[in-house]
Amino acid sequence: MGFQVAIDGPAGAGKSSVARGVAQVLQISYVDTGAMYRSVTYLALLQGVQASNTCQLEKLLHQIVTKIDFQVVQGEQHLFLGDMDLSDSIRSQEVTRNVSTIAANSLVRKYLVQKQRDLALSWPGVVMDGRDIGTHVLLHANVKFFLTASLEQRAKRRYDELVKKGFHPSLTELMGDIERRDQMDIERDLSPLRPAQDAIILDTSCLTQHEVIEMVVALCRLRMTQGEA
Ligand code: DC
């Protein structure tokens, strides 16, 4: 098994940016598992597939799961389905509003968790971010983090991120959406959002992205040297 870093936490805690930065410094791969749940949501909405229709949902998952791929485009990680770049489409508010329902579905989780484990095994090192990476997907990860931040901070970060991408969100609506999504992620039966027992918990409310990346990298390096000893 290569060196594995698990980063979990609620929406907008800065996981993706931190995970991307850490992977870059450590020169290992990065997987945004939230993007995978978003891509299934996007395609289910596009094809009118309901989460309750097990037959249609399994057909959809079967068709797409082997085609989901990550590629770096101009320094940014993009999610592809075959040769289709879905990176922008999966960030729409419609996908965001529906993704927690899709992510609570056992069939969806079965297919995506298997894909995530396969990806992790295919690389010499990986940083994976999500909600259940330390508690379920990579149970034996070398180091696990749980990033949190106040609801206000998290909504503001999501807001800035979306504005940068050309969307025009409302901060109040975003705060409501994030709160609802957190609640669904925390309360669901399957792999609910919670820190792993062996996770390092970091409250990033008063830290810059750069500071969080530095802390995470330092702790990973420490774990790497402990592993060699
Ligand atoms: O990180 P994000 O906001 O892009 O994640 C989208 C949704 O996917 C989020 O509401 C929870 C879900 N998710 C999950 O259940 N398990 C993961 N490993 C990653 C994301």
Short mmCIF file of C-alpha atoms and ligand atoms in Angstrom, two decimals:
data_model
loop_
_atom_site.label_atom_id
_atom_site.label_comp_id
_atom_site.label_asym_id
_atom_site.label_seq_id
_atom_site.Cartn_x
_atom_site.Cartn_y
_atom_site.Cartn_z
CA MET A 1 0.00 0.00 0.00
CA GLY A 2 1.32 3.47 -0.92
CA PHE A 3 1.21 6.44 1.44
CA GLN A 4 -2.45 7.34 2.02
CA VAL A 5 -3.82 10.57 3.47
CA ALA A 6 -7.52 10.82 4.36
CA ILE A 7 -9.14 14.24 4.71
CA ASP A 8 -12.76 14.41 5.87
CA GLY A 9 -15.02 17.17 7.13
CA PRO A 10 -18.24 19.09 6.48
CA ALA A 11 -19.02 21.07 3.33
CA GLY A 12 -16.86 24.14 2.78
CA ALA A 13 -14.24 23.33 5.43
CA GLY A 14 -11.57 23.76 2.77
CA LYS A 15 -10.87 20.05 2.30
CA SER A 16 -10.51 20.09 -1.49
CA SER A 17 -8.14 23.06 -1.66
CA VAL A 18 -6.07 21.69 1.21
CA ALA A 19 -6.01 18.16 -0.23
CA ARG A 20 -4.95 19.51 -3.63
CA GLY A 21 -2.19 21.64 -2.06
CA VAL A 22 -0.91 18.77 0.10
CA ALA A 23 -0.85 16.38 -2.88
CA GLN A 24 1.11 18.94 -4.87
CA VAL A 25 3.74 19.45 -2.15
CA LEU A 26 4.08 15.71 -1.44
CA GLN A 27 3.99 14.88 -5.17
CA ILE A 28 1.24 12.31 -4.80
CA SER A 29 -2.19 11.90 -6.42
CA TYR A 30 -5.36 13.60 -5.30
CA VAL A 31 -8.96 12.32 -5.44
CA ASP A 32 -11.96 14.58 -4.77
CA THR A 33 -14.58 11.96 -3.85
CA GLY A 34 -17.31 14.63 -3.50
CA ALA A 35 -16.88 15.28 -7.25
CA MET A 36 -17.67 11.60 -7.86
CA TYR A 37 -20.97 11.80 -5.92
CA ARG A 38 -21.71 15.04 -7.77
CA SER A 39 -21.11 13.43 -11.18
CA VAL A 40 -23.60 10.62 -10.41
CA THR A 41 -26.10 13.27 -9.23
CA TYR A 42 -25.59 15.33 -12.40
CA LEU A 43 -26.17 12.34 -14.67
CA ALA A 44 -29.15 11.08 -12.65
CA LEU A 45 -30.78 14.54 -12.97
CA LEU A 46 -29.93 14.71 -16.67
CA GLN A 47 -31.43 11.29 -17.38
CA GLY A 48 -34.36 11.67 -14.97
CA VAL A 49 -33.22 8.72 -12.85
CA GLN A 50 -34.72 8.71 -9.33
CA ALA A 51 -32.63 7.41 -6.41
CA SER A 52 -35.63 5.24 -5.47
CA ASN A 53 -35.56 3.42 -8.85
CA THR A 54 -32.91 0.83 -8.01
CA CYS A 55 -32.99 -0.77 -11.45
CA GLN A 56 -32.39 2.46 -13.39
CA LEU A 57 -29.85 3.69 -10.85
CA GLU A 58 -27.78 0.50 -11.04
CA LYS A 59 -27.86 0.68 -14.84
CA LEU A 60 -26.58 4.25 -14.69
CA LEU A 61 -23.84 3.39 -12.18
CA HIS A 62 -22.77 0.39 -14.21
CA GLN A 63 -22.47 2.57 -17.32
CA ILE A 64 -20.50 5.41 -15.76
CA VAL A 65 -18.35 4.13 -12.93
CA THR A 66 -15.53 2.80 -15.11
CA LYS A 67 -15.62 5.99 -17.19
CA ILE A 68 -15.07 8.38 -14.25
CA ASP A 69 -11.55 9.71 -14.47
CA PHE A 70 -9.51 12.58 -13.05
CA GLN A 71 -7.17 14.61 -15.26
CA VAL A 72 -5.13 17.72 -14.58
CA VAL A 73 -6.11 20.59 -16.90
CA GLN A 74 -4.04 23.78 -16.61
CA GLY A 75 -2.93 22.86 -13.09
CA GLU A 76 -6.50 22.11 -11.89
CA GLN A 77 -7.97 18.65 -11.34
CA HIS A 78 -10.97 18.04 -13.60
CA LEU A 79 -13.49 15.21 -13.47
CA PHE A 80 -14.11 13.51 -16.81
CA LEU A 81 -16.71 11.01 -17.87
CA GLY A 82 -15.03 9.40 -20.85
CA ASP A 83 -13.99 12.46 -22.85
CA MET A 84 -16.65 14.76 -21.33
CA ASP A 85 -15.31 17.32 -18.84
CA LEU A 86 -18.00 17.59 -16.11
CA SER A 87 -16.02 19.83 -13.74
CA ASP A 88 -18.26 22.91 -14.10
CA SER A 89 -21.60 21.13 -14.50
CA ILE A 90 -21.20 19.22 -11.22
CA ARG A 91 -20.83 22.50 -9.24
CA SER A 92 -24.26 23.85 -10.22
CA GLN A 93 -26.72 24.67 -7.41
CA GLU A 94 -29.14 22.02 -8.72
CA VAL A 95 -26.49 19.32 -8.31
CA THR A 96 -25.48 20.73 -4.91
CA ARG A 97 -29.10 20.62 -3.67
CA ASN A 98 -29.60 17.01 -4.75
CA VAL A 99 -26.23 15.42 -4.03
CA SER A 100 -26.87 14.47 -0.37
CA THR A 101 -29.87 12.33 -1.37
CA ILE A 102 -27.80 10.51 -4.01
CA ALA A 103 -24.86 10.17 -1.58
CA ALA A 104 -27.12 8.52 1.02
CA ASN A 105 -28.01 5.73 -1.43
CA SER A 106 -26.38 2.37 -0.64
CA LEU A 107 -25.97 1.33 -4.28
CA VAL A 108 -24.23 4.59 -5.19
CA ARG A 109 -21.89 4.27 -2.21
CA LYS A 110 -21.09 0.63 -3.03
CA TYR A 111 -20.00 1.48 -6.59
CA LEU A 112 -18.13 4.69 -5.71
CA VAL A 113 -16.33 3.34 -2.64
CA GLN A 114 -15.02 0.40 -4.70
CA LYS A 115 -13.84 2.82 -7.40
CA GLN A 116 -12.15 5.02 -4.76
CA ARG A 117 -10.31 2.04 -3.25
CA ASP A 118 -9.21 0.88 -6.70
CA LEU A 119 -7.89 4.35 -7.51
CA ALA A 120 -5.99 4.53 -4.19
CA LEU A 121 -4.37 1.15 -4.83
CA SER A 122 -3.31 2.10 -8.36
CA TRP A 123 -1.05 4.93 -7.17
CA PRO A 124 2.10 5.02 -5.03
CA GLY A 125 0.56 7.73 -2.86
CA VAL A 126 -2.80 9.47 -2.56
CA VAL A 127 -4.62 12.26 -0.74
CA MET A 128 -8.35 11.58 -0.76
CA ASP A 129 -10.95 13.97 0.57
CA GLY A 130 -14.60 13.35 1.40
CA ARG A 131 -16.86 12.48 4.32
CA ASP A 132 -16.06 8.81 5.03
CA ILE A 133 -12.48 8.39 3.85
CA GLY A 134 -10.95 7.85 7.30
CA THR A 135 -13.94 5.95 8.71
CA HIS A 136 -14.65 3.66 5.76
CA VAL A 137 -12.91 4.05 2.37
CA LEU A 138 -9.27 4.08 3.54
CA LEU A 139 -9.57 2.64 7.05
CA HIS A 140 -5.82 2.00 7.17
CA ALA A 141 -4.71 5.38 5.81
CA ASN A 142 -1.31 6.42 7.16
CA VAL A 143 -2.70 9.69 8.42
CA LYS A 144 -6.25 10.99 8.82
CA PHE A 145 -7.50 14.56 9.20
CA PHE A 146 -10.91 15.99 10.01
CA LEU A 147 -11.18 19.63 8.97
CA THR A 148 -13.88 21.82 10.47
CA ALA A 149 -14.73 25.54 10.49
CA SER A 150 -17.67 27.69 11.62
CA LEU A 151 -20.78 27.62 9.42
CA GLU A 152 -20.31 31.33 8.54
CA GLN A 153 -16.70 30.78 7.45
CA ARG A 154 -17.62 27.75 5.39
CA ALA A 155 -20.47 29.54 3.61
CA LYS A 156 -18.21 32.50 2.87
CA ARG A 157 -15.55 30.20 1.38
CA ARG A 158 -18.10 28.42 -0.84
CA TYR A 159 -19.44 31.84 -1.88
CA ASP A 160 -15.98 33.08 -2.92
CA GLU A 161 -15.28 29.80 -4.74
CA LEU A 162 -18.55 30.01 -6.75
CA VAL A 163 -18.10 33.71 -7.59
CA LYS A 164 -14.62 32.91 -8.91
CA LYS A 165 -16.21 30.27 -11.16
CA GLY A 166 -18.71 32.80 -12.55
CA PHE A 167 -21.80 31.79 -10.51
CA HIS A 168 -23.93 34.36 -8.61
CA PRO A 169 -24.95 32.69 -5.34
CA SER A 170 -26.73 34.23 -2.33
CA LEU A 171 -24.70 33.96 0.88
CA THR A 172 -27.82 33.37 3.03
CA GLU A 173 -29.06 30.63 0.70
CA LEU A 174 -25.61 29.04 0.69
CA MET A 175 -25.55 29.00 4.49
CA GLY A 176 -28.96 27.29 4.56
CA ASP A 177 -27.89 24.77 1.89
CA ILE A 178 -24.67 23.92 3.72
CA GLU A 179 -26.50 23.47 7.04
CA ARG A 180 -29.12 21.19 5.45
CA ARG A 181 -26.47 19.17 3.63
CA ASP A 182 -24.36 18.76 6.80
CA GLN A 183 -27.43 17.57 8.65
CA MET A 184 -28.20 14.95 5.97
CA ASP A 185 -24.57 13.82 5.82
CA ILE A 186 -24.36 13.53 9.63
CA GLU A 187 -27.71 11.80 10.11
CA ARG A 188 -27.63 9.26 7.28
CA ASP A 189 -27.37 5.57 8.18
CA LEU A 190 -24.53 4.71 5.79
CA SER A 191 -21.05 6.05 6.56
CA PRO A 192 -22.31 9.24 8.26
CA LEU A 193 -20.02 12.24 8.51
CA ARG A 194 -17.93 11.97 11.68
CA PRO A 195 -14.23 12.04 12.55
CA ALA A 196 -12.40 8.70 12.59
CA GLN A 197 -11.21 7.73 16.08
CA ASP A 198 -7.61 8.15 14.95
CA ALA A 199 -8.16 11.41 13.03
CA ILE A 200 -6.36 14.66 13.78
CA ILE A 201 -9.08 17.32 14.13
CA LEU A 202 -8.20 20.77 12.78
CA ASP A 203 -10.50 23.79 13.17
CA THR A 204 -9.52 25.96 10.21
CA SER A 205 -11.84 28.94 11.01
CA CYS A 206 -8.93 31.23 11.90
CA LEU A 207 -6.27 29.72 9.64
CA THR A 208 -5.36 30.55 6.05
CA GLN A 209 -5.38 27.81 3.43
CA HIS A 210 -1.59 28.08 3.28
CA GLU A 211 -1.29 27.55 7.05
CA VAL A 212 -3.53 24.47 6.97
CA ILE A 213 -1.55 22.98 4.06
CA GLU A 214 1.72 23.58 5.95
CA MET A 215 0.36 21.87 9.09
CA VAL A 216 -1.02 18.90 7.20
CA VAL A 217 2.18 18.46 5.16
CA ALA A 218 4.32 18.64 8.33
CA LEU A 219 2.20 15.98 10.04
CA CYS A 220 2.31 13.76 6.93
CA ARG A 221 6.12 14.06 6.75
CA LEU A 222 6.36 13.16 10.43
CA ARG A 223 4.22 10.07 9.81
CA MET A 224 6.36 9.17 6.76
CA THR A 225 9.57 9.25 8.80
CA GLN A 226 7.92 7.30 11.65
CA GLY A 227 6.92 4.71 9.04
CA GLU A 228 10.53 4.41 7.86
CA ALA A 229 11.94 4.08 11.40
O1 DC B 1 -17.38 17.73 -0.90
P1 DC B 1 -18.62 18.03 -1.73
O2 DC B 1 -19.46 19.15 -1.20
O3 DC B 1 -18.32 18.19 -3.18
O4 DC B 1 -19.52 16.69 -1.59
C1 DC B 1 -20.75 16.55 -2.23
C2 DC B 1 -21.66 15.63 -1.43
O5 DC B 1 -21.20 14.28 -1.54
C3 DC B 1 -21.79 15.94 0.05
O6 DC B 1 -23.08 16.43 0.35
C4 DC B 1 -21.59 14.64 0.77
C5 DC B 1 -21.28 13.63 -0.28
N1 DC B 1 -20.03 12.90 -0.06
C6 DC B 1 -20.12 11.72 0.65
O7 DC B 1 -21.20 11.35 1.11
N2 DC B 1 -19.01 10.98 0.82
C7 DC B 1 -17.83 11.38 0.34
N3 DC B 1 -16.74 10.60 0.52
C8 DC B 1 -17.73 12.60 -0.36
C9 DC B 1 -18.85 13.35 -0.52
#
